[in-house]
mmCIF file of C-alpha atoms in Angstrom:
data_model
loop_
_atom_site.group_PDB
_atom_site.id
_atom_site.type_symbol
_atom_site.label_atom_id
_atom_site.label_comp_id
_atom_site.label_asym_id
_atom_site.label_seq_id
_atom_site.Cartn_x
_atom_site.Cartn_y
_atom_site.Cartn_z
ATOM 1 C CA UNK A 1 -29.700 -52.398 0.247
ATOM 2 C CA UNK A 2 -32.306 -51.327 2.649
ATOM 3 C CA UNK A 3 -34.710 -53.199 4.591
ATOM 4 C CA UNK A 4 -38.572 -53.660 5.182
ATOM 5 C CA UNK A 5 -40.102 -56.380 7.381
ATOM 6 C CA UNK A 6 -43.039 -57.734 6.551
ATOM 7 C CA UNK A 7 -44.998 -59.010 9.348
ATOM 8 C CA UNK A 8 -47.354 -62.034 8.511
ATOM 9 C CA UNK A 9 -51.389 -60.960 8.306
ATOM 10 C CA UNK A 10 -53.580 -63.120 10.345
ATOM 11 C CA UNK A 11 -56.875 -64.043 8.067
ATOM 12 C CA UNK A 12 -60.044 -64.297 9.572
ATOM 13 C CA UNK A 13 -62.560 -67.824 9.749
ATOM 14 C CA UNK A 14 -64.823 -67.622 6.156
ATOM 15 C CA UNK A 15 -66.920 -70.572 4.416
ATOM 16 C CA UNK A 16 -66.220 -72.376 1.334
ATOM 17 C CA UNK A 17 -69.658 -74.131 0.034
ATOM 18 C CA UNK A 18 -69.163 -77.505 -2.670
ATOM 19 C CA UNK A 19 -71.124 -78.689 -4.784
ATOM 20 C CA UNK A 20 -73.882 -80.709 -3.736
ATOM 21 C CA UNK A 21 -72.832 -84.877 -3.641
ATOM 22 C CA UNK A 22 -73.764 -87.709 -2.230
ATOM 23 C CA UNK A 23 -70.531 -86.856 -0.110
ATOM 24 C CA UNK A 24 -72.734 -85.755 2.796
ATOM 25 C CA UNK A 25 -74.947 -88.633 2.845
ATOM 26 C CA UNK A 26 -75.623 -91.665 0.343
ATOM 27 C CA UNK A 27 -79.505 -90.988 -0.456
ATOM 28 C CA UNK A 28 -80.250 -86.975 -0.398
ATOM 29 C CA UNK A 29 -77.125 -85.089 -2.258
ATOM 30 C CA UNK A 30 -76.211 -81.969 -0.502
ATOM 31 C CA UNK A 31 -73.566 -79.017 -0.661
ATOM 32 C CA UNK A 32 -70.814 -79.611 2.012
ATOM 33 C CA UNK A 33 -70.249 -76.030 3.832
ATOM 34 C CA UNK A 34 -66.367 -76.605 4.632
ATOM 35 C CA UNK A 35 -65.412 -73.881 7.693
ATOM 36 C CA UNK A 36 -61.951 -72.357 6.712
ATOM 37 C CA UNK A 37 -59.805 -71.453 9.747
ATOM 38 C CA UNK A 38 -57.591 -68.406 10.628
ATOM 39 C CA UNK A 39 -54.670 -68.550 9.429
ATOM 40 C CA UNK A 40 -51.480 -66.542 8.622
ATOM 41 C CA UNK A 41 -50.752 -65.388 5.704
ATOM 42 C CA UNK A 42 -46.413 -65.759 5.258
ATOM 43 C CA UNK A 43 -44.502 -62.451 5.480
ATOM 44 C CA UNK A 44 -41.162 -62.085 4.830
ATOM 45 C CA UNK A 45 -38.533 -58.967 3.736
ATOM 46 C CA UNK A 46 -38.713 -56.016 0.760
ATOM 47 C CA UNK A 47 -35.001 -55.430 0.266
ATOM 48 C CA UNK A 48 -34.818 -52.088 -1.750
ATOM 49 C CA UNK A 49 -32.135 -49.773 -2.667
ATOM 50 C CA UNK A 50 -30.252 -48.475 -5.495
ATOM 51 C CA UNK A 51 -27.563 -49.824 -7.607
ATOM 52 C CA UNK A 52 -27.075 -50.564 -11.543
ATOM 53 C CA UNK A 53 -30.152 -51.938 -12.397
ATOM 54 C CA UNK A 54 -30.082 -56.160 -13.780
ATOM 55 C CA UNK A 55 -30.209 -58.008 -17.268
ATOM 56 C CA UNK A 56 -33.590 -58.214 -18.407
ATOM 57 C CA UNK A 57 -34.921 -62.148 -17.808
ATOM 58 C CA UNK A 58 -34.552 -64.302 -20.688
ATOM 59 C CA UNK A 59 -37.660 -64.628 -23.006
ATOM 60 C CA UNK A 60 -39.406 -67.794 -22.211
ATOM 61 C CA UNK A 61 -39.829 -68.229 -26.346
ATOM 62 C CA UNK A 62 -36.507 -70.046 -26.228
ATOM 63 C CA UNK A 63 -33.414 -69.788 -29.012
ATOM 64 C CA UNK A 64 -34.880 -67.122 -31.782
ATOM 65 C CA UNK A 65 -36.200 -64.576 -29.302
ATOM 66 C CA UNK A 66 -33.413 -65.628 -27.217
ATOM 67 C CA UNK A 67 -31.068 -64.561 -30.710
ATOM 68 C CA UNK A 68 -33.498 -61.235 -31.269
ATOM 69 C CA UNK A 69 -32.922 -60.102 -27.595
ATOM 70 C CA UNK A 70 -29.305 -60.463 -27.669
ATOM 71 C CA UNK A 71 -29.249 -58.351 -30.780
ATOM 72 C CA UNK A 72 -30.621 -55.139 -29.057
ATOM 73 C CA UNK A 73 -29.290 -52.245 -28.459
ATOM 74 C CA UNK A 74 -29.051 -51.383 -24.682
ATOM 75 C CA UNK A 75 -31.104 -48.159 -23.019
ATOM 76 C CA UNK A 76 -30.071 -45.894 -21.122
ATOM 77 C CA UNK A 77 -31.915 -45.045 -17.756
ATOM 78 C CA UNK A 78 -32.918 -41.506 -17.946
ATOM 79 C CA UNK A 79 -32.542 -41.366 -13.872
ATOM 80 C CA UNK A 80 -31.949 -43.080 -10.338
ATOM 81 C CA UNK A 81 -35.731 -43.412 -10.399
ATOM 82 C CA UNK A 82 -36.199 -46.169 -13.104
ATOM 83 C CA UNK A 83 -38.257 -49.386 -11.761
ATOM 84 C CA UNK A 84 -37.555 -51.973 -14.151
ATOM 85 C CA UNK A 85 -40.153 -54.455 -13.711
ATOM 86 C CA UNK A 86 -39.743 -57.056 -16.254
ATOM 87 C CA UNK A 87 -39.790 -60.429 -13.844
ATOM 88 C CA UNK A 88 -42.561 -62.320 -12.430
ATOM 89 C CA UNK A 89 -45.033 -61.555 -15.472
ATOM 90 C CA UNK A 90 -45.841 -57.974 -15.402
ATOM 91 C CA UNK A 91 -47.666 -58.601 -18.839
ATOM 92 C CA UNK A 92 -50.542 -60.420 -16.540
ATOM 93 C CA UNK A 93 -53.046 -58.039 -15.456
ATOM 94 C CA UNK A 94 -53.238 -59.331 -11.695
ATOM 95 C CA UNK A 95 -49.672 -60.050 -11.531
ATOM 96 C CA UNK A 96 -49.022 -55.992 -12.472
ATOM 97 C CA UNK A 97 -52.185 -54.388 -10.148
ATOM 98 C CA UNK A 98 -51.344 -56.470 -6.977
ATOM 99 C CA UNK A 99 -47.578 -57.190 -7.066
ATOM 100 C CA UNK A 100 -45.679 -54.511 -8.953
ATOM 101 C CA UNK A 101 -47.780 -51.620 -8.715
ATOM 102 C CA UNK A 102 -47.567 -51.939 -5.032
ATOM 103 C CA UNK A 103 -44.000 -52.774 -4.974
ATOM 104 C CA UNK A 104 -43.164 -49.558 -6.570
ATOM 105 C CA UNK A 105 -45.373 -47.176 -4.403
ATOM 106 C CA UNK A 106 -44.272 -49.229 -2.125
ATOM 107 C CA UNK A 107 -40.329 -48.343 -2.410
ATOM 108 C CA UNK A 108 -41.393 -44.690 -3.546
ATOM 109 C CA UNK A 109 -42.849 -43.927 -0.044
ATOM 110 C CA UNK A 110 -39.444 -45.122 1.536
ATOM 111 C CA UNK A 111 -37.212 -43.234 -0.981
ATOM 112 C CA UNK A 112 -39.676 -40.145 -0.650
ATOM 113 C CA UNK A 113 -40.374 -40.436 -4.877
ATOM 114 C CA UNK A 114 -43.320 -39.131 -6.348
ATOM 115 C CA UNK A 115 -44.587 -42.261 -8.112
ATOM 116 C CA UNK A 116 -44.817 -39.626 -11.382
ATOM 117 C CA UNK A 117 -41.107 -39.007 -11.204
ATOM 118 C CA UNK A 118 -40.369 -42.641 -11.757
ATOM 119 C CA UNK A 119 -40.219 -44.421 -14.886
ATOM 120 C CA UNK A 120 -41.337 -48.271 -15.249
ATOM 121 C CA UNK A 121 -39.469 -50.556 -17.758
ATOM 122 C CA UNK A 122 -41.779 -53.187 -18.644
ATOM 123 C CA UNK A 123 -41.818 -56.285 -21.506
ATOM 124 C CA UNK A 124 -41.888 -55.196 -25.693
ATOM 125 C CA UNK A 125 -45.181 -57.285 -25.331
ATOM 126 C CA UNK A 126 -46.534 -55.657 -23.105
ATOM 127 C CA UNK A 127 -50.235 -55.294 -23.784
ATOM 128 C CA UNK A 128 -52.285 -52.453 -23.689
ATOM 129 C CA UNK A 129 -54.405 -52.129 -20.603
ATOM 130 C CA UNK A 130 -51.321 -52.805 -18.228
ATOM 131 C CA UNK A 131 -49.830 -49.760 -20.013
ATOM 132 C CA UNK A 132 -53.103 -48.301 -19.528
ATOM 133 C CA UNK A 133 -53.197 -48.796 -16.161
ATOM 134 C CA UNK A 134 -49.979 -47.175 -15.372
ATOM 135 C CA UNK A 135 -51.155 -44.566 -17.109
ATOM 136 C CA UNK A 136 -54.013 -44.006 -15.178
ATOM 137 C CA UNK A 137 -51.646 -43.594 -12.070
ATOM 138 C CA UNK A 138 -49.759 -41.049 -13.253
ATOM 139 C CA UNK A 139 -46.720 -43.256 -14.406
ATOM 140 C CA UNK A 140 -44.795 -43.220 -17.051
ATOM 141 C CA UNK A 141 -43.642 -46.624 -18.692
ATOM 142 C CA UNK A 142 -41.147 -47.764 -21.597
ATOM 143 C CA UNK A 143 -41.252 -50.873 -23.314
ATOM 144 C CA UNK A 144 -38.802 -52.608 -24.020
ATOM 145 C CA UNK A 145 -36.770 -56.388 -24.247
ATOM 146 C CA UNK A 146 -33.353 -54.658 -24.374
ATOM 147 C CA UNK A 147 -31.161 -54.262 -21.404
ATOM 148 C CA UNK A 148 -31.574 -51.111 -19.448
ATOM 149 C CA UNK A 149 -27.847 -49.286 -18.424
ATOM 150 C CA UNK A 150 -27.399 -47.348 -15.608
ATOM 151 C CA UNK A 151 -28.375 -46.713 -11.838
ATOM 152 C CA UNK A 152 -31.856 -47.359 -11.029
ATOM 153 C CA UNK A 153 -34.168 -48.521 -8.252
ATOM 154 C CA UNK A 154 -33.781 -51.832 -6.907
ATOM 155 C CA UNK A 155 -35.461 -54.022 -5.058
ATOM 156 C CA UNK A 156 -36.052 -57.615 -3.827
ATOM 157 C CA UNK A 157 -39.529 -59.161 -1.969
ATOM 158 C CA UNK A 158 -37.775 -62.344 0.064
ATOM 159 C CA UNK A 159 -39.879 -64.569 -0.917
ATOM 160 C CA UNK A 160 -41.828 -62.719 -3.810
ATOM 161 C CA UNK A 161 -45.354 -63.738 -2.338
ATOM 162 C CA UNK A 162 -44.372 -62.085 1.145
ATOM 163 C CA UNK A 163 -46.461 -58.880 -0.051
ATOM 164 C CA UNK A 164 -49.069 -60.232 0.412
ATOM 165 C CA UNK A 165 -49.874 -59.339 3.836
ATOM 166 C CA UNK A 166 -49.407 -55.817 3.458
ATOM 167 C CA UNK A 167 -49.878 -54.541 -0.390
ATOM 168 C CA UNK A 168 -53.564 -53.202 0.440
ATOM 169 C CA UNK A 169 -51.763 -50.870 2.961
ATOM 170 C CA UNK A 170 -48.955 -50.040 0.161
ATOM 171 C CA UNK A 171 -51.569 -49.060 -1.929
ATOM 172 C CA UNK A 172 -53.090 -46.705 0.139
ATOM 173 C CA UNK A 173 -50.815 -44.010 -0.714
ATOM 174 C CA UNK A 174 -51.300 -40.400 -0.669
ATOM 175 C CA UNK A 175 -49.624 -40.369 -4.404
ATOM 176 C CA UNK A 176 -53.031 -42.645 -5.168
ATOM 177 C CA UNK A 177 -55.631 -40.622 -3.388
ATOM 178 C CA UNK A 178 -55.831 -38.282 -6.785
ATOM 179 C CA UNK A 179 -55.407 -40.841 -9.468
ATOM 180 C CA UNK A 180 -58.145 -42.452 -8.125
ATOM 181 C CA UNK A 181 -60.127 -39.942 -7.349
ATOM 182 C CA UNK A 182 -59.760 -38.963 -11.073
ATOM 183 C CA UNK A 183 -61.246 -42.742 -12.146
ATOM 184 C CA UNK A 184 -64.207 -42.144 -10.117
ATOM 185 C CA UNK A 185 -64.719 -38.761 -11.555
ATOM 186 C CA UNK A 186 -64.281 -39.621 -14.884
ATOM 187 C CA UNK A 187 -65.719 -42.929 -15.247
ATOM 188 C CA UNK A 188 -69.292 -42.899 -16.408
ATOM 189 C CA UNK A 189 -71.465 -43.906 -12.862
ATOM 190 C CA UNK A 190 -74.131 -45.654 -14.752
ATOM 191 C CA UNK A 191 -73.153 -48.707 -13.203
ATOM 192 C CA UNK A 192 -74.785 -51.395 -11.992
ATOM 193 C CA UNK A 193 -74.571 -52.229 -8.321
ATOM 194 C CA UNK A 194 -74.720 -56.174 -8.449
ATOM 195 C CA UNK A 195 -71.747 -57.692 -10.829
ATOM 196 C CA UNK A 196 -71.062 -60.552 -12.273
ATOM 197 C CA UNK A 197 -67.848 -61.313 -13.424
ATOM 198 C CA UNK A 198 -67.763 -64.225 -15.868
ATOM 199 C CA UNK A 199 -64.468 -65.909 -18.296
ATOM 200 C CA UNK A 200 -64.118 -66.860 -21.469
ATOM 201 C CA UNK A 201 -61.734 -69.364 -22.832
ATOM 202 C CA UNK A 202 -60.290 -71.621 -20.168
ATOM 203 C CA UNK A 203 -61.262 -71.442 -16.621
ATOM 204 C CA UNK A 204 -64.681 -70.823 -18.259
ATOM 205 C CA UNK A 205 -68.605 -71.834 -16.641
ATOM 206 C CA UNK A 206 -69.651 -74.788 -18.485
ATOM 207 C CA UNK A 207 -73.343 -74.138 -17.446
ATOM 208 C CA UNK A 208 -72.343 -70.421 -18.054
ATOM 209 C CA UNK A 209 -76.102 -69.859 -19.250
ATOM 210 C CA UNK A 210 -78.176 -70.843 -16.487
ATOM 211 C CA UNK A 211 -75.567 -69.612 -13.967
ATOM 212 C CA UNK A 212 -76.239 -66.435 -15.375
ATOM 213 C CA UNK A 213 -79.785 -66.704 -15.781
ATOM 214 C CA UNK A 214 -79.908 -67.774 -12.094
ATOM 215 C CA UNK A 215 -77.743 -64.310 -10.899
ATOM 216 C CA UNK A 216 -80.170 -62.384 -12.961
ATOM 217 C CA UNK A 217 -83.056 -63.334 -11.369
ATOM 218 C CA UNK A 218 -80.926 -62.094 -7.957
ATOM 219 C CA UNK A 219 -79.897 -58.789 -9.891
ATOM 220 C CA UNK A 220 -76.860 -59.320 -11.022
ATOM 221 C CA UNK A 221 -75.507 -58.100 -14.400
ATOM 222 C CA UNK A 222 -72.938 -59.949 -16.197
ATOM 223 C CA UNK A 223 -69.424 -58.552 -17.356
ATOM 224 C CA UNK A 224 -66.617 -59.484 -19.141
ATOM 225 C CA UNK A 225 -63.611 -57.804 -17.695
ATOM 226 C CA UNK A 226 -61.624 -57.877 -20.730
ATOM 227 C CA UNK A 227 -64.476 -55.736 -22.448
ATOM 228 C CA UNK A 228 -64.259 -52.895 -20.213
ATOM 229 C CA UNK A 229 -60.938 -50.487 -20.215
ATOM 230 C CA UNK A 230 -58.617 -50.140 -17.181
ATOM 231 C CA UNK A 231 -60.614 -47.272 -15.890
ATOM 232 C CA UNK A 232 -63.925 -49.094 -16.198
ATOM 233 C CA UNK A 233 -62.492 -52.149 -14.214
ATOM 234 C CA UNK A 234 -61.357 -50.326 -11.262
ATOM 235 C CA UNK A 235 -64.056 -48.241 -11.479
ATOM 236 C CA UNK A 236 -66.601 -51.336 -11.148
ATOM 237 C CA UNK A 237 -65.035 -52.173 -7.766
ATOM 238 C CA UNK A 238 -65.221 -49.093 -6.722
ATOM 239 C CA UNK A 239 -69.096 -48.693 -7.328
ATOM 240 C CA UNK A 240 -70.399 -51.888 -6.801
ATOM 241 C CA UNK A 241 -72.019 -53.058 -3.746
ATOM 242 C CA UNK A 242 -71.843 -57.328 -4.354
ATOM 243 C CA UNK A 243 -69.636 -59.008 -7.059
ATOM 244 C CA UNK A 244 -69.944 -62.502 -8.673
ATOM 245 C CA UNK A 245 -66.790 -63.556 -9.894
ATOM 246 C CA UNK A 246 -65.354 -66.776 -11.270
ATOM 247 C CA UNK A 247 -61.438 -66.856 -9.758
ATOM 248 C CA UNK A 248 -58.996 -64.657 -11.990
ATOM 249 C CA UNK A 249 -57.244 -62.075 -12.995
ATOM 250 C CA UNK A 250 -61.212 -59.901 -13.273
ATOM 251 C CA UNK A 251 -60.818 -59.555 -9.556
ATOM 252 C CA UNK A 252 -57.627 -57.541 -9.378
ATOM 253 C CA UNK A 253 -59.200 -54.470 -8.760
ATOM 254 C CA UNK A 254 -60.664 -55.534 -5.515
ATOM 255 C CA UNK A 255 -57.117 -54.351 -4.038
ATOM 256 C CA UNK A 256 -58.274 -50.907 -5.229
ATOM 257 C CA UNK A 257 -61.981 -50.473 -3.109
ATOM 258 C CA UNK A 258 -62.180 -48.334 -0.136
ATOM 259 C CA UNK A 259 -63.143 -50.225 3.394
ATOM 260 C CA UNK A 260 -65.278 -47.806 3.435
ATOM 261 C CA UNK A 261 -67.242 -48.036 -0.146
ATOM 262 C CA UNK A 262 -70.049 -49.676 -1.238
ATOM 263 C CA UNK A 263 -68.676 -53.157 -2.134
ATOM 264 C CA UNK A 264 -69.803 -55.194 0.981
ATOM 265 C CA UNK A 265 -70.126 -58.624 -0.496
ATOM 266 C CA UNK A 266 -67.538 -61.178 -2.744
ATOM 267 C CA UNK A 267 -68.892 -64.545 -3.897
ATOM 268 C CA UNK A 268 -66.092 -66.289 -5.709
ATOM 269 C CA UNK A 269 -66.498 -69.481 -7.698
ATOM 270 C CA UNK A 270 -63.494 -71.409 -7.419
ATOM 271 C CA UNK A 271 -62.627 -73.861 -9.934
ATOM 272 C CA UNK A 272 -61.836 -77.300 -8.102
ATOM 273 C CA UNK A 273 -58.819 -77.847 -10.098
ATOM 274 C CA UNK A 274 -57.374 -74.211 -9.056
ATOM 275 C CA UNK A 275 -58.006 -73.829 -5.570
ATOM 276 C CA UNK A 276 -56.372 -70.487 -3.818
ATOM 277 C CA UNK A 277 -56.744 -68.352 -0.824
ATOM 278 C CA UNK A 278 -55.836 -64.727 -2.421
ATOM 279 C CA UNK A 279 -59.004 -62.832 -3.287
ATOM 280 C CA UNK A 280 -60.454 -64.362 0.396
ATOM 281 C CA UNK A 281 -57.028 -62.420 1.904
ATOM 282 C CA UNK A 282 -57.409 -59.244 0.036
ATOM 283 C CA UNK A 283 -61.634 -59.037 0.719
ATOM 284 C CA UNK A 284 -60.637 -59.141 3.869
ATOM 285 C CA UNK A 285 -57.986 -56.643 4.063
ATOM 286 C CA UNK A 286 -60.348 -54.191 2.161
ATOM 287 C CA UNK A 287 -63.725 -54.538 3.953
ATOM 288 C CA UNK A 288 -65.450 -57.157 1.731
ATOM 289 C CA UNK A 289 -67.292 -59.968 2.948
ATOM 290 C CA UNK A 290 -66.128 -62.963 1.295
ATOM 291 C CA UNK A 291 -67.759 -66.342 0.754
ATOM 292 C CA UNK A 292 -66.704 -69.353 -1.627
ATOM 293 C CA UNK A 293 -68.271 -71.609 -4.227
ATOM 294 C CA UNK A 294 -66.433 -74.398 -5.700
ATOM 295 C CA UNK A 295 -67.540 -76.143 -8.677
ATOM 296 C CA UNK A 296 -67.966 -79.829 -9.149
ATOM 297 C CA UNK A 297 -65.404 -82.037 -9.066
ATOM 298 C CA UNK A 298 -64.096 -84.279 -11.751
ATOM 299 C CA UNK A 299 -62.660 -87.836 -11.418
ATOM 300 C CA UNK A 300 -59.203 -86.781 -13.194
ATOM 301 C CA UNK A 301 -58.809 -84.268 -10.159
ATOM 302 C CA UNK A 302 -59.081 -86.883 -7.116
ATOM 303 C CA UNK A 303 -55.833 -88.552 -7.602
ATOM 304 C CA UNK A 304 -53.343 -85.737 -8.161
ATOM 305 C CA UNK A 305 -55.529 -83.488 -5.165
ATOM 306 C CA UNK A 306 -53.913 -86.134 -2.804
ATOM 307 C CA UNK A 307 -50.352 -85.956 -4.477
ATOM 308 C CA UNK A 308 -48.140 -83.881 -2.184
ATOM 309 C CA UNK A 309 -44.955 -84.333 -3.873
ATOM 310 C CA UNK A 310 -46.073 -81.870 -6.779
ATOM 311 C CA UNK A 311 -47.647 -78.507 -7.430
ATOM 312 C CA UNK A 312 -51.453 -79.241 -8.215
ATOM 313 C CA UNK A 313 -51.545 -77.381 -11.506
ATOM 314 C CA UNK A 314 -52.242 -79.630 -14.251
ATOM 315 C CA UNK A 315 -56.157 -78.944 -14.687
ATOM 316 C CA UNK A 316 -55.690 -75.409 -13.692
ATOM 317 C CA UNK A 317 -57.227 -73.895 -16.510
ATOM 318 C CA UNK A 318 -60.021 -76.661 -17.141
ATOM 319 C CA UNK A 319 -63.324 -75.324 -17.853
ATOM 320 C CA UNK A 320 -65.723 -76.435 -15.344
ATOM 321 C CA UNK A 321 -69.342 -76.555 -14.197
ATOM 322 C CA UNK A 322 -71.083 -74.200 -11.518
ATOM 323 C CA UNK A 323 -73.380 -75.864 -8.698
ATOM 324 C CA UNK A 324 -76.417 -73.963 -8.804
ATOM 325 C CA UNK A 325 -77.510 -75.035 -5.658
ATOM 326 C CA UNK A 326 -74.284 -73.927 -3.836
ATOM 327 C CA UNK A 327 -74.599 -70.436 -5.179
ATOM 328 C CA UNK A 328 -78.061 -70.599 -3.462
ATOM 329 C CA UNK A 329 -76.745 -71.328 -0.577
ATOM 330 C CA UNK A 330 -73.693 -69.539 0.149
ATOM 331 C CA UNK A 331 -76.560 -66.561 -0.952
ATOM 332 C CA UNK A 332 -78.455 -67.883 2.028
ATOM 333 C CA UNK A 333 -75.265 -68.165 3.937
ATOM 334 C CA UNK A 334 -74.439 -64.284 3.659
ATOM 335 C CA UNK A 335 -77.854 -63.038 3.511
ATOM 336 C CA UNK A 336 -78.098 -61.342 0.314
ATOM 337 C CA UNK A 337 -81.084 -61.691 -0.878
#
C-alpha cells in the first residue's frame, strides 16, 4: 500500500450568533455573538493501493438481511479499477459528495485513472440521486450487497475524517473540469441568486413560516433540496451568490463552487442539539463567507451539552425553533443587506 499525508488545514476566526436570552443580561434579552477561534482541522494518512478487494460490511438490518446477503452470489470485478465503496454510508447524500467522491478522484490522480475507467460498487439500496450523481461525473456504478471477487482499488483514510483538510483540493481535478462544466451548461440558469435551503422531517424549523417570510422580505427564495435533481443541486451552488441553509446534507454541494464564483455568502442555522464545524471548514476552503445561527436552546439539551464522557447525539435530529432576531443580526454582522 501506498501513502498520502495529509497535512492538517488551519481554519480561519468566524462568528456564531445565539439566540437572544436573558444570558447576556437579566432585564433586556439579547443574541450572544460567540467569536470562534482558528483552529486546525486533524489530518492524518490516505493509504491506497491495490490488492483483492474486502467483504462487503454487514447490513445493519441484523439476522434476515444478514441470511439474504449470505445467500448471494459473488461478482466478479470487471478490472483493477473497481472502487468498492460500500462503508461509511455511501447511501447518504453528503457522506457520498464529500467523502467518497473525493476519495476516488482522489486515488485516480495518484494511479493516473481516468475517473470514467473506474467502476464504483455501491449498496443494493442505493437510492437514486447518489447514482445520479455519479452519473453526472462520468462514472459508472453497480449495485450491489453481494461480495465483489477479484483485484481492485484499495484504499484506507487513517482516521476516515482526515480528508477533511484537503477534499476541496481533491476535487479540483482536471477529470471534473468537464463534468462540471456540462452541469452548468445544461442546467436551466433561471435561478435565483439568494437561496434558502430549508428541511423537512427532523432537523426541521419549527417557526419554518415566519423564518421564511422573514428571508423573503431579504430576497431569498426557499428550496427543498430533495425536490431538485442532482444536477439542479450542484448547479444551485454554483449560481448562487448567498445561501440560507439549515445544517445538512442540502449543503453538500458547497464542496463543488468555484473560489472564484458567485457564491460569496453562507448563513447556516445550526440546530443546538447538533452542533458541527464542517460546512464553516469547507466555506472556507472554497471562498464563501461563512457566518452561524444557532437556534434556541431547550432545557433537555443543558445537561447532556456538559457530559464529556459521551458523544452528544441524542437530540440530533430534534426539530427546533429559529431566532429571528439572530438571523437579523448575523445579516447585520456580514453586511448583506
Amino acid at each position: 500500500m501506498q501513502e498520502l499525508v495529509i497535512s492538517p488545514y488551519r481554519t480561519d476566526p468566524a462568528w456564531l450568533v445565539t439566540a437572544a436570552s436573558f444570558l447576556i443580561d437579566r432585564v433586556v434579552p439579547d443574541c450572544e455573538r460567540i467569536h470562534l477561534p482558528a483552529h486546525d482541522v486533524q489530518g492524518g494518512r490516505l493509504h491506497y493501493g491495490y490488492g483483492p478487494l474486502p467483504a462487503p460490511a454487514p447490513p445493519k438490518r441484523r439476522f434476515a438481511a444478514l441470511r439474504a446477503q449470505a445467500t448471494l452470489r459473488p461478482v466478479e470485478a470487471p478490472h483493477r479499477n473497481t472502487f468498492d465503496l460500500r462503508r461509511n454510508t455511501p447511501t447518504n447524500w453528503a457522506h457520498f459528495l464529500n467523502n467518497h467522491l473525493p476519495i476516488v478522484f482522489a486515488v485516480c490522480a495518484q494511479f493516473d485513472i481516468d475517473p470514467q475507467q473506474a467502476l464504483l460498487v455501491l449498496p443494493g439500496d442505493t437510492p437514486a440521486y447518489i447514482t445520479g450523481a455519479a452519473d453526472l461525473f462520468g462514472l459508472t456504478v453497480l449495485t450491489t450487497d453481494a461480495p465483489v471477487r477479484g483485484e481492485g482499488v484499495l484504499y484506507a483514510p487513517e482516521p476516515w475524517t482526515s480528508i477533511r483538510p484537503v477534499r476541496h483540493a481533491w476535487v479540483r481535478s482536471p477529470a471534473l473540469r468537464q463534468p462540471l462544466a456540462r452541469i452548468d451548461a445544461q442546467t436551466p440558469r433561471a435561478a435565483p441568486s439568494r437561496i434558502f435551503l430549508s428541511r423537512r422531517g427532523t432537523r426541521a424549523p419549527l417557526n419554518d413560516a415566519a423564518l421564511t417570510d422573514r428571508l423573503q422580505t431579504r430576497g431569498f427564495t426557499k428550496v427543498y433540496p430533495e425536490d431538485l435533481s442532482p444536477a439542479e443541486q450542484i448547479a444551485l451552488f454554483r449560481r448562487a451568490e448567498a445561501i440560507v441553509a439549515i445544517h445538512g446534507a442540502g449543503l453538500a454541494p458547497l464542496l463543488y463552487v468555484e473560489r472564484d464564483g458567485p457564491l460569496r455568502h453562507l448563513v447556516e442555522i445550526l440546530h443546538a442539539g447538533h452542533m458541527t464545524d464542517v460546512y464553516r471548514v469547507m466555506a472556507q476552503q472554497v471562498g464563501v463567507d461563512w457566518i452561524g445561527v444557532r437556534g434556541r436552546l431547550k432545557p433537555e439539551y443543558i445537561e447532556g451539552a456538559y457530559d464529556f464522557g459521551k458523544v452528544y447525539k441524542t437530540h440530533s435530529l430534534d426539530n427546533f425553533e429559529v431566532d429571528l432576531t439572530a438571523l437579523d443580526t448575523a445579516f447585520e454582522m456580514i453586511g448583506l443587506a
